[in-house]
Tab-separated table of C-alpha atoms in Angstrom:
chain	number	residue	atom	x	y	z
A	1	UNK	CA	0.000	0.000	0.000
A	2	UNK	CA	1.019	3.212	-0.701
A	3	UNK	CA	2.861	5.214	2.319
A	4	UNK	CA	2.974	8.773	0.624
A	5	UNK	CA	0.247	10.835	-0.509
A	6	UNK	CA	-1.257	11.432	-4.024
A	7	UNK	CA	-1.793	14.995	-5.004
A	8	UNK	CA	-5.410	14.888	-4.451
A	9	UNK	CA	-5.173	13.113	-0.394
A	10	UNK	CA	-2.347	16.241	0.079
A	11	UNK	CA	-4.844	18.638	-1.330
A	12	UNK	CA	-7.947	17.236	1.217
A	13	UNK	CA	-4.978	17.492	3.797
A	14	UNK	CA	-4.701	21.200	3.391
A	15	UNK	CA	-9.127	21.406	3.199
A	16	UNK	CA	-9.046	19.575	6.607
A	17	UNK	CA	-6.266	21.070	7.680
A	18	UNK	CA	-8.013	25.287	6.927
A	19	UNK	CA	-9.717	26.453	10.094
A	20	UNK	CA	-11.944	28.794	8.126
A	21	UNK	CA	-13.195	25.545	6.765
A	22	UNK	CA	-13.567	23.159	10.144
A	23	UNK	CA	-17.097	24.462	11.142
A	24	UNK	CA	-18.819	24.852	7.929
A	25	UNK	CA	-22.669	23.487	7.834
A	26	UNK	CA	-21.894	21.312	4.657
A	27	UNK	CA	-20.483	18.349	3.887
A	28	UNK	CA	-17.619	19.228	1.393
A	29	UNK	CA	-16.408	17.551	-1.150
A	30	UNK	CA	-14.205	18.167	-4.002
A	31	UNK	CA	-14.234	17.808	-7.864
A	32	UNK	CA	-12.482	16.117	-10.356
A	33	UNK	CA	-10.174	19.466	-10.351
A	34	UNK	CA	-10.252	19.691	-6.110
A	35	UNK	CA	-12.347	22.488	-6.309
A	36	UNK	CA	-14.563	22.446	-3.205
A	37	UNK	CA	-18.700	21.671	-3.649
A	38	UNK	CA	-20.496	22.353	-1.012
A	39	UNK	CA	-23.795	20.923	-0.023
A	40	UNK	CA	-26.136	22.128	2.468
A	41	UNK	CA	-27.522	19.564	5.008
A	42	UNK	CA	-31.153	19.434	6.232
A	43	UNK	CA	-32.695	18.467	9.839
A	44	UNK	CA	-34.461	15.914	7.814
A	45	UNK	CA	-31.355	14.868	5.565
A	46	UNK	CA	-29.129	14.084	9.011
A	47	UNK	CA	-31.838	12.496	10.680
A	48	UNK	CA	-31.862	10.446	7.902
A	49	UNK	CA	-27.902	10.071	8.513
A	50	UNK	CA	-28.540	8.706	12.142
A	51	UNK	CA	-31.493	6.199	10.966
A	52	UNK	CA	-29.326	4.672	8.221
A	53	UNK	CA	-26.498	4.684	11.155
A	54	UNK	CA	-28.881	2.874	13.811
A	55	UNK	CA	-30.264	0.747	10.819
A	56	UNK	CA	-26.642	-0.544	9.952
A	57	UNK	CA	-25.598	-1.151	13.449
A	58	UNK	CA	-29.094	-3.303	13.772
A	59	UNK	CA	-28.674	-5.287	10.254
A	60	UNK	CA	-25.474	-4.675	9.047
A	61	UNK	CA	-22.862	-7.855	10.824
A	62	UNK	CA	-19.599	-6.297	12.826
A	63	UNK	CA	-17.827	-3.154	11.523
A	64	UNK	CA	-17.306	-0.058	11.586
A	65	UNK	CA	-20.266	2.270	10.268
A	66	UNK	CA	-18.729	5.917	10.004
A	67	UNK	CA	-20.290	9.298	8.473
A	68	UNK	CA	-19.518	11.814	5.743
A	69	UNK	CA	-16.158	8.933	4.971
A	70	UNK	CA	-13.906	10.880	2.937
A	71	UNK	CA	-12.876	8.604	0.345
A	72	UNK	CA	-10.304	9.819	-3.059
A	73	UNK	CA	-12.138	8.970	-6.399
A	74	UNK	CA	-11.287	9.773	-9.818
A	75	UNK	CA	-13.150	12.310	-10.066
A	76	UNK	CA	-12.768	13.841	-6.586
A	77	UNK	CA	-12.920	13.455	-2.910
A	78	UNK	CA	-16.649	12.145	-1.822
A	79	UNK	CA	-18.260	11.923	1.185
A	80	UNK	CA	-21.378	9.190	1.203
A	81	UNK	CA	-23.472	10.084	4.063
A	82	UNK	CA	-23.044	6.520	6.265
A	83	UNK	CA	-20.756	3.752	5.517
A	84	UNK	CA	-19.931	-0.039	6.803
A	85	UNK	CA	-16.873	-1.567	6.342
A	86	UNK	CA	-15.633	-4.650	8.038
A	87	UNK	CA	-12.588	-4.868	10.238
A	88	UNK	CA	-10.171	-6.076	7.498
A	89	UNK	CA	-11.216	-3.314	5.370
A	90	UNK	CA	-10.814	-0.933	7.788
A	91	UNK	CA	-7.312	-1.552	8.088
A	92	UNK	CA	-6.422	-1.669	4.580
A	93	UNK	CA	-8.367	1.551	4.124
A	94	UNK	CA	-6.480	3.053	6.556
A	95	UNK	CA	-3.082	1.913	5.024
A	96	UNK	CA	-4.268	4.423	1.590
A	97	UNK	CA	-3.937	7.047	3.215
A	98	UNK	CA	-6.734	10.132	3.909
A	99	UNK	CA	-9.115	10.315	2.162
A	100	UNK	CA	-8.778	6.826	1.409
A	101	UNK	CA	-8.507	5.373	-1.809
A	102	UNK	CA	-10.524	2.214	-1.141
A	103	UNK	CA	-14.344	2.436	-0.724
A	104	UNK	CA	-15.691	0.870	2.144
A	105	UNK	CA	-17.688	-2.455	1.245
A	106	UNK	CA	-21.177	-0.241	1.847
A	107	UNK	CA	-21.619	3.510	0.648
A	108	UNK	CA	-25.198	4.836	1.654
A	109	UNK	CA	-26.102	7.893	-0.025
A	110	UNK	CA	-29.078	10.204	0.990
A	111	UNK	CA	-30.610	11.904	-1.665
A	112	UNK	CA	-31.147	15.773	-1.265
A	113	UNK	CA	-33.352	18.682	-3.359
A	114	UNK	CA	-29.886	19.410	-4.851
A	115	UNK	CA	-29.320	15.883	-6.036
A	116	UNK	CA	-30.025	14.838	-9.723
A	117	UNK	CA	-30.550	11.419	-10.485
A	118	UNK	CA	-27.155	11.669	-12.782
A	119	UNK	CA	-25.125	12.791	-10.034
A	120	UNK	CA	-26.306	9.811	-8.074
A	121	UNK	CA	-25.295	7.462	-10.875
A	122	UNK	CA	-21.909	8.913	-10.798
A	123	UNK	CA	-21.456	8.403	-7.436
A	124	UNK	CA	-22.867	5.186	-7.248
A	125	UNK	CA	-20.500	4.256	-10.209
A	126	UNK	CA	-17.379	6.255	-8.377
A	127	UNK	CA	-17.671	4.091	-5.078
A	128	UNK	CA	-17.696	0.974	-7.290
A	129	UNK	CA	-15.195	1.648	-9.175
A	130	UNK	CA	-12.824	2.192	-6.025
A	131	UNK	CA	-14.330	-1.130	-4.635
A	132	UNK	CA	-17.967	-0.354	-2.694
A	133	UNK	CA	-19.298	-3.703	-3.280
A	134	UNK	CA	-22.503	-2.373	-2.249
A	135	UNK	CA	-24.379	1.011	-2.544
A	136	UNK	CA	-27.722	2.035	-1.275
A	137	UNK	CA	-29.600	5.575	-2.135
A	138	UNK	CA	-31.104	6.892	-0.015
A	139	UNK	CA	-34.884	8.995	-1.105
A	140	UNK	CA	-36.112	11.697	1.084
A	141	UNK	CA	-39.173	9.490	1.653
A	142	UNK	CA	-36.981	7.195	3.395
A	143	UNK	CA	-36.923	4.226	-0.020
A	144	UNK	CA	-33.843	2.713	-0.093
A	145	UNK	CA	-32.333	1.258	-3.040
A	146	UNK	CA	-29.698	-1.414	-2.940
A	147	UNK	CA	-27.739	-1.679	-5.920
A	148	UNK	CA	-24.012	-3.480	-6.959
A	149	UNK	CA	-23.879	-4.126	-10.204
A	150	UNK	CA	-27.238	-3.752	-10.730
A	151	UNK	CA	-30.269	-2.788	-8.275
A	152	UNK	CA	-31.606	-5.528	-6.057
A	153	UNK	CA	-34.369	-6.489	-4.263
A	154	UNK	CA	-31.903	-6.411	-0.632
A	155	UNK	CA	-28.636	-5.919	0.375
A	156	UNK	CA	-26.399	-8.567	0.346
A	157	UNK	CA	-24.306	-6.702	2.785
A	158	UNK	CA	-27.603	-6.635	5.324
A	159	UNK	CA	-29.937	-9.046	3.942
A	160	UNK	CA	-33.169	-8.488	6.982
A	161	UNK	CA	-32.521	-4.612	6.377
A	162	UNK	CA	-35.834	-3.206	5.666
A	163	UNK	CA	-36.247	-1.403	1.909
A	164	UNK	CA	-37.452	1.492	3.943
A	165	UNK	CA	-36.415	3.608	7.048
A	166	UNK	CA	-38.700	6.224	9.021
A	167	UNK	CA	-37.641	9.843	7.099
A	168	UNK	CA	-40.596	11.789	9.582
């Protein structure tokens, strides 16, 4: 595993690093040329955030669930809302650096007013394509689709997991 970091993880290093930046009301992310994107978070959207948590800690087996997981795509740092990843990939995460360059095994993505279908599809693609074997979206209704390579009925990650969490 890499021990020194790519352009992009030293640029997020420098984002994390700006105190003008550490209290901001928005989860940040960056694009494929590290400029920042800003999105504005909801009551509803992060109580949505902490259902999906509570939800993966019920269904999901042993692991670490995490929010807003900075993780170093192709075409930018992302944050998905909640993530699960098990122990051992955890640790080889962690070896990539930060952001990491390895997806968790789950990336859970809420959908927002500011969210376009297309956007979603990127994402969904970005997190595979750094190894999510899994992604759910997340619809401000509280629907959850499961998808890997294609969408499924459940998650194979969380198989009871409901297809729908409260969103009131």
């Amino acid at each position: 595993m890499p021990t020194t970091l790519t352009k992009q993880q030293a640029h997020w290093q420098e984002i994390v690093g700006d105190p003008s930046l550490r209290d901001l009301p928005y989860k940040v992310e960056t694009n494929e040329r590290g400029q920042l994107l800003l999105s504005p978070h909801s009551n509803r959207h992060s109580k949505l955030q902490t259902r999906l948590f509570l939800l993966l800690q019920e269904h999901a087996p042993d692991g670490l669930i995490s929010v807003e997981y900075a993780l170093a795509t192709p075409e930018g740092v992302k944050a998905p809302d909640v993530v699960w990843m098990s122990p051992g990939r955890e640790e080889t995460m962690s070896e990539t650096g930060d952001p990491s360059t390895i997806a968790p095994e789950l990336c859970v993505e809420v959908m927002s007013a500011s969210n376009t279908e297309e956007e979603l599809a990127q994402k969904r693609q970005l997190y595979r394509d750094i190894g999510a074997e899994e992604v759910w979206i997340v619809s401000e209704d509280g629907t959850i689709q499961f998808f890997d390579e294609e969408e499924r009925e459940h998650s194979q990650i969380a198989p009871s997991c409901p297809a729908a969490v409260d969103a009131a």
